[in-house]
Amino acid sequence: MAQVGYISAEQTSSVNTTATTYADVVSTGNLTPGVKYLLLCRATTGNSNVATLHYTRMVDDAGSEFAGSEEVKEVPTTNTAVGTSYSYSTVFTATTAAAVKIQQKATSGDTAKVYHASILLLELSGGPMGTNHDWYHTSDATSASHTTSLVDRASLTVTNTPSKSGNYLAIGFAQIAIGSITESYEAQMAFTNVTAYKNTLMTQSFVSHIQEGEDTDETHCDVMVCPIHLPASGT
């Protein structure tokens, strides 16, 4: 089986900054213009002050912020590698032969920290992924306020035919603006009419992220991942 093309980068030592403008944490190698990529990244972040905000974002190959990638968060403790988690995912087409980057910045007077960071880019056009088109993607960038009831946002239906059946890795992402520090929010990736990996029945099954914000100026970025099996019939 042909290998899927990829680019990866990892930062294993702490990167600190006192700058209030964004500074690089880790960069990938150069992308190939015209190639479509799946981007997955994560970082463990920290701050010298638990009462102020740490800022993290992803920058694309053209030097612009990926839409929806900025996270603004207070951290639970200071100066330890416990920190808090940042994650982001999207699908995009490279326009230049440049790198993508994780960046951070600090609140004035503080030291922003990233203890560990990694970036993975998988080629979706060209190679085996482009030939067989074994991936599907949709997104919804419309801002909306929600109540305590779950509401569909991005929704993707794959009509199951024998050529599309098999095992898939489902990846969901949500950017959440914190509106209350006394109530938790939930971001959920739900599945209908698929089976779990290794064929355990999944009917309206889901994976979710639940968290309470610490500041109404926060914005959280959450990636959810689940292996699934798409049967050969149904939708």
Short mmCIF file of C-alpha atoms in Angstrom, two decimals:
data_model
loop_
_atom_site.label_atom_id
_atom_site.label_comp_id
_atom_site.label_asym_id
_atom_site.label_seq_id
_atom_site.Cartn_x
_atom_site.Cartn_y
_atom_site.Cartn_z
CA MET A 1 0.00 0.00 0.00
CA ALA A 2 1.35 3.43 -0.94
CA GLN A 3 2.30 5.68 1.97
CA VAL A 4 0.22 8.77 2.72
CA GLY A 5 2.39 11.88 2.45
CA TYR A 6 2.79 13.85 5.64
CA ILE A 7 4.70 16.66 7.33
CA SER A 8 5.24 16.78 11.09
CA ALA A 9 6.93 18.97 13.67
CA GLU A 10 7.37 18.71 17.44
CA GLN A 11 8.64 21.01 20.18
CA THR A 12 9.65 19.04 23.28
CA SER A 13 11.26 21.79 25.38
CA SER A 14 9.53 24.75 26.98
CA VAL A 15 9.12 27.91 24.89
CA ASN A 16 8.50 31.09 26.89
CA THR A 17 7.61 34.63 25.82
CA THR A 18 6.69 37.92 27.49
CA ALA A 19 5.67 39.45 24.17
CA THR A 20 2.13 40.75 23.80
CA THR A 21 2.31 40.10 20.05
CA TYR A 22 2.33 36.57 18.67
CA ALA A 23 5.67 34.72 18.62
CA ASP A 24 6.49 31.35 16.99
CA VAL A 25 6.53 28.17 19.09
CA VAL A 26 7.06 25.47 16.45
CA SER A 27 7.05 25.43 12.63
CA THR A 28 6.71 22.65 10.08
CA GLY A 29 8.76 22.10 6.96
CA ASN A 30 7.58 23.80 3.78
CA LEU A 31 4.24 22.77 2.28
CA THR A 32 3.57 22.03 -1.39
CA PRO A 33 1.41 24.69 -3.10
CA GLY A 34 -1.88 23.33 -4.41
CA VAL A 35 -1.92 20.31 -2.10
CA LYS A 36 -4.88 19.85 0.26
CA TYR A 37 -3.90 18.94 3.83
CA LEU A 38 -5.56 17.69 7.00
CA LEU A 39 -4.07 19.68 9.88
CA LEU A 40 -3.97 18.33 13.44
CA CYS A 41 -2.10 20.11 16.22
CA ARG A 42 -1.90 20.18 19.99
CA ALA A 43 0.04 21.98 22.71
CA THR A 44 0.34 22.06 26.50
CA THR A 45 0.31 25.70 27.57
CA GLY A 46 1.07 27.57 30.78
CA ASN A 47 1.29 31.06 32.22
CA SER A 48 3.03 32.85 35.06
CA ASN A 49 -0.30 34.15 36.39
CA VAL A 50 -3.47 32.09 36.91
CA ALA A 51 -5.62 35.23 36.91
CA THR A 52 -4.72 36.37 33.38
CA LEU A 53 -4.99 34.95 29.88
CA HIS A 54 -2.68 32.88 27.68
CA TYR A 55 -3.14 33.15 23.90
CA THR A 56 -2.44 30.37 21.34
CA ARG A 57 -3.15 30.15 17.61
CA MET A 58 -2.21 28.45 14.33
CA VAL A 59 -0.80 30.43 11.39
CA ASP A 60 -1.10 29.16 7.80
CA ASP A 61 1.47 29.01 5.02
CA ALA A 62 0.51 32.52 3.87
CA GLY A 63 1.17 33.95 7.35
CA SER A 64 -2.50 34.40 8.28
CA GLU A 65 -4.31 33.05 11.32
CA PHE A 66 -6.34 29.91 10.64
CA ALA A 67 -9.99 30.84 11.14
CA GLY A 68 -11.24 29.56 14.49
CA SER A 69 -7.77 28.57 15.75
CA GLU A 70 -7.20 31.18 18.46
CA GLU A 71 -7.59 29.93 22.02
CA VAL A 72 -7.66 32.34 24.97
CA LYS A 73 -7.47 30.64 28.36
CA GLU A 74 -6.56 30.94 32.01
CA VAL A 75 -4.34 28.11 33.28
CA PRO A 76 -5.03 26.11 36.48
CA THR A 77 -1.54 26.47 38.00
CA THR A 78 1.58 28.57 37.46
CA ASN A 79 5.04 27.54 36.31
CA THR A 80 4.37 23.81 36.05
CA ALA A 81 4.04 21.50 33.07
CA VAL A 82 0.50 20.58 34.13
CA GLY A 83 -0.79 23.56 32.18
CA THR A 84 -3.82 23.36 29.93
CA SER A 85 -4.43 21.74 26.57
CA TYR A 86 -4.73 23.42 23.15
CA SER A 87 -5.91 21.55 20.05
CA TYR A 88 -7.02 22.49 16.54
CA SER A 89 -7.93 20.75 13.29
CA THR A 90 -8.97 21.84 9.80
CA VAL A 91 -8.69 20.96 6.11
CA PHE A 92 -7.07 23.53 3.79
CA THR A 93 -5.18 23.91 0.51
CA ALA A 94 -1.63 25.31 0.67
CA THR A 95 -1.09 28.43 -1.44
CA THR A 96 2.65 28.95 -0.89
CA ALA A 97 5.75 26.84 -0.26
CA ALA A 98 5.96 27.96 3.37
CA ALA A 99 5.41 26.48 6.84
CA VAL A 100 2.48 26.41 9.26
CA LYS A 101 3.15 27.42 12.86
CA ILE A 102 1.83 27.32 16.41
CA GLN A 103 2.20 30.74 18.02
CA GLN A 104 1.61 32.17 21.49
CA LYS A 105 1.50 35.55 23.21
CA ALA A 106 1.25 36.84 26.78
CA THR A 107 -0.86 39.28 28.73
CA SER A 108 1.23 42.36 29.57
CA GLY A 109 3.55 41.66 32.52
CA ASP A 110 3.19 37.86 32.32
CA THR A 111 5.22 35.02 30.84
CA ALA A 112 3.33 32.80 28.40
CA LYS A 113 4.62 29.24 28.08
CA VAL A 114 4.23 26.21 25.81
CA TYR A 115 5.68 23.06 27.40
CA HIS A 116 5.12 20.71 24.46
CA ALA A 117 3.66 21.17 20.97
CA SER A 118 3.19 19.07 17.85
CA ILE A 119 1.80 19.53 14.33
CA LEU A 120 0.76 16.85 11.83
CA LEU A 121 -0.20 17.50 8.21
CA LEU A 122 -1.59 14.64 6.09
CA GLU A 123 -1.78 15.03 2.30
CA LEU A 124 -5.37 14.61 1.08
CA SER A 125 -4.76 15.37 -2.61
CA GLY A 126 -2.32 13.28 -4.59
CA GLY A 127 -1.07 9.89 -3.42
CA PRO A 128 -3.46 7.22 -2.06
CA MET A 129 -5.78 9.68 -0.31
CA GLY A 130 -6.27 11.72 -3.48
CA THR A 131 -6.64 8.67 -5.73
CA ASN A 132 -9.29 6.90 -3.66
CA HIS A 133 -10.79 9.96 -1.98
CA ASP A 134 -11.04 8.09 1.30
CA TRP A 135 -11.92 11.21 3.30
CA TYR A 136 -14.90 13.54 3.75
CA HIS A 137 -15.04 16.99 5.30
CA THR A 138 -17.52 19.74 6.12
CA SER A 139 -17.51 22.81 8.37
CA ASP A 140 -19.75 25.60 9.67
CA ALA A 141 -18.20 28.95 10.58
CA THR A 142 -21.46 30.69 11.52
CA SER A 143 -21.40 32.05 15.08
CA ALA A 144 -24.40 31.14 17.22
CA SER A 145 -25.42 31.21 20.88
CA HIS A 146 -26.77 27.99 22.38
CA THR A 147 -28.93 26.92 25.29
CA THR A 148 -28.81 23.71 27.32
CA SER A 149 -30.08 21.72 24.31
CA LEU A 150 -27.65 20.21 21.82
CA VAL A 151 -27.95 21.75 18.34
CA ASP A 152 -26.46 20.43 15.09
CA ARG A 153 -23.73 22.63 13.61
CA ALA A 154 -21.50 20.99 11.01
CA SER A 155 -23.20 17.84 9.69
CA LEU A 156 -21.79 15.32 7.21
CA THR A 157 -23.70 12.44 5.59
CA VAL A 158 -21.87 9.74 3.64
CA THR A 159 -24.08 7.49 1.52
CA ASN A 160 -22.72 4.07 2.31
CA THR A 161 -21.79 2.03 -0.74
CA PRO A 162 -19.39 -0.93 -0.83
CA SER A 163 -16.65 1.36 -2.18
CA LYS A 164 -17.06 3.72 0.81
CA SER A 165 -17.48 1.15 3.58
CA GLY A 166 -14.65 0.46 6.01
CA ASN A 167 -12.90 1.90 9.05
CA TYR A 168 -12.55 5.66 9.42
CA LEU A 169 -11.07 8.07 11.94
CA ALA A 170 -13.73 10.68 12.73
CA ILE A 171 -12.31 14.05 13.79
CA GLY A 172 -14.42 16.93 15.11
CA PHE A 173 -13.44 20.45 16.14
CA ALA A 174 -15.29 23.26 17.92
CA GLN A 175 -14.27 26.76 19.01
CA ILE A 176 -16.30 27.89 22.04
CA ALA A 177 -16.60 31.43 23.40
CA ILE A 178 -17.16 31.31 27.17
CA GLY A 179 -20.33 33.08 28.27
CA SER A 180 -20.47 31.96 31.91
CA ILE A 181 -17.97 30.91 34.57
CA THR A 182 -20.59 29.06 36.62
CA GLU A 183 -21.90 26.68 33.95
CA SER A 184 -20.08 24.08 31.85
CA TYR A 185 -20.32 23.82 28.07
CA GLU A 186 -20.47 20.65 25.99
CA ALA A 187 -19.16 20.09 22.46
CA GLN A 188 -20.26 16.75 21.01
CA MET A 189 -19.52 14.67 17.91
CA ALA A 190 -22.47 12.32 17.35
CA PHE A 191 -22.89 9.37 14.98
CA THR A 192 -26.00 7.78 13.45
CA ASN A 193 -26.23 4.44 11.62
CA VAL A 194 -22.58 3.53 11.87
CA THR A 195 -20.89 0.82 13.89
CA ALA A 196 -18.00 1.22 16.25
CA TYR A 197 -14.52 0.18 15.35
CA LYS A 198 -14.37 -3.63 15.85
CA ASN A 199 -18.12 -3.75 15.04
CA THR A 200 -19.78 -2.89 18.35
CA LEU A 201 -23.16 -1.34 17.43
CA MET A 202 -23.28 2.47 17.60
CA THR A 203 -26.73 4.07 17.33
CA GLN A 204 -26.75 7.78 18.15
CA SER A 205 -23.43 7.29 19.88
CA PHE A 206 -21.11 10.21 20.53
CA VAL A 207 -17.89 11.57 21.96
CA SER A 208 -17.95 14.88 23.79
CA HIS A 209 -15.85 17.49 25.57
CA ILE A 210 -17.30 19.14 28.69
CA GLN A 211 -15.55 21.98 30.50
CA GLU A 212 -16.25 25.06 32.60
CA GLY A 213 -14.62 28.36 31.70
CA GLU A 214 -12.71 30.50 34.20
CA ASP A 215 -13.12 33.89 32.49
CA THR A 216 -15.80 35.29 30.15
CA ASP A 217 -13.00 36.58 27.89
CA GLU A 218 -11.92 32.99 27.20
CA THR A 219 -12.26 31.14 23.91
CA HIS A 220 -11.66 27.37 23.94
CA CYS A 221 -10.55 25.14 21.04
CA ASP A 222 -11.48 21.44 21.32
CA VAL A 223 -10.66 18.50 19.02
CA MET A 224 -12.58 15.22 19.40
CA VAL A 225 -11.43 11.96 17.77
CA CYS A 226 -13.16 8.56 17.45
CA PRO A 227 -12.52 5.49 15.24
CA ILE A 228 -15.70 4.26 13.51
CA HIS A 229 -16.78 1.61 11.00
CA LEU A 230 -19.00 2.61 8.07
CA PRO A 231 -21.17 -0.34 6.94
CA ALA A 232 -21.86 -1.19 3.31
CA SER A 233 -25.52 -0.14 3.40
CA GLY A 234 -27.67 2.60 4.92
CA THR A 235 -26.85 6.28 5.49
#
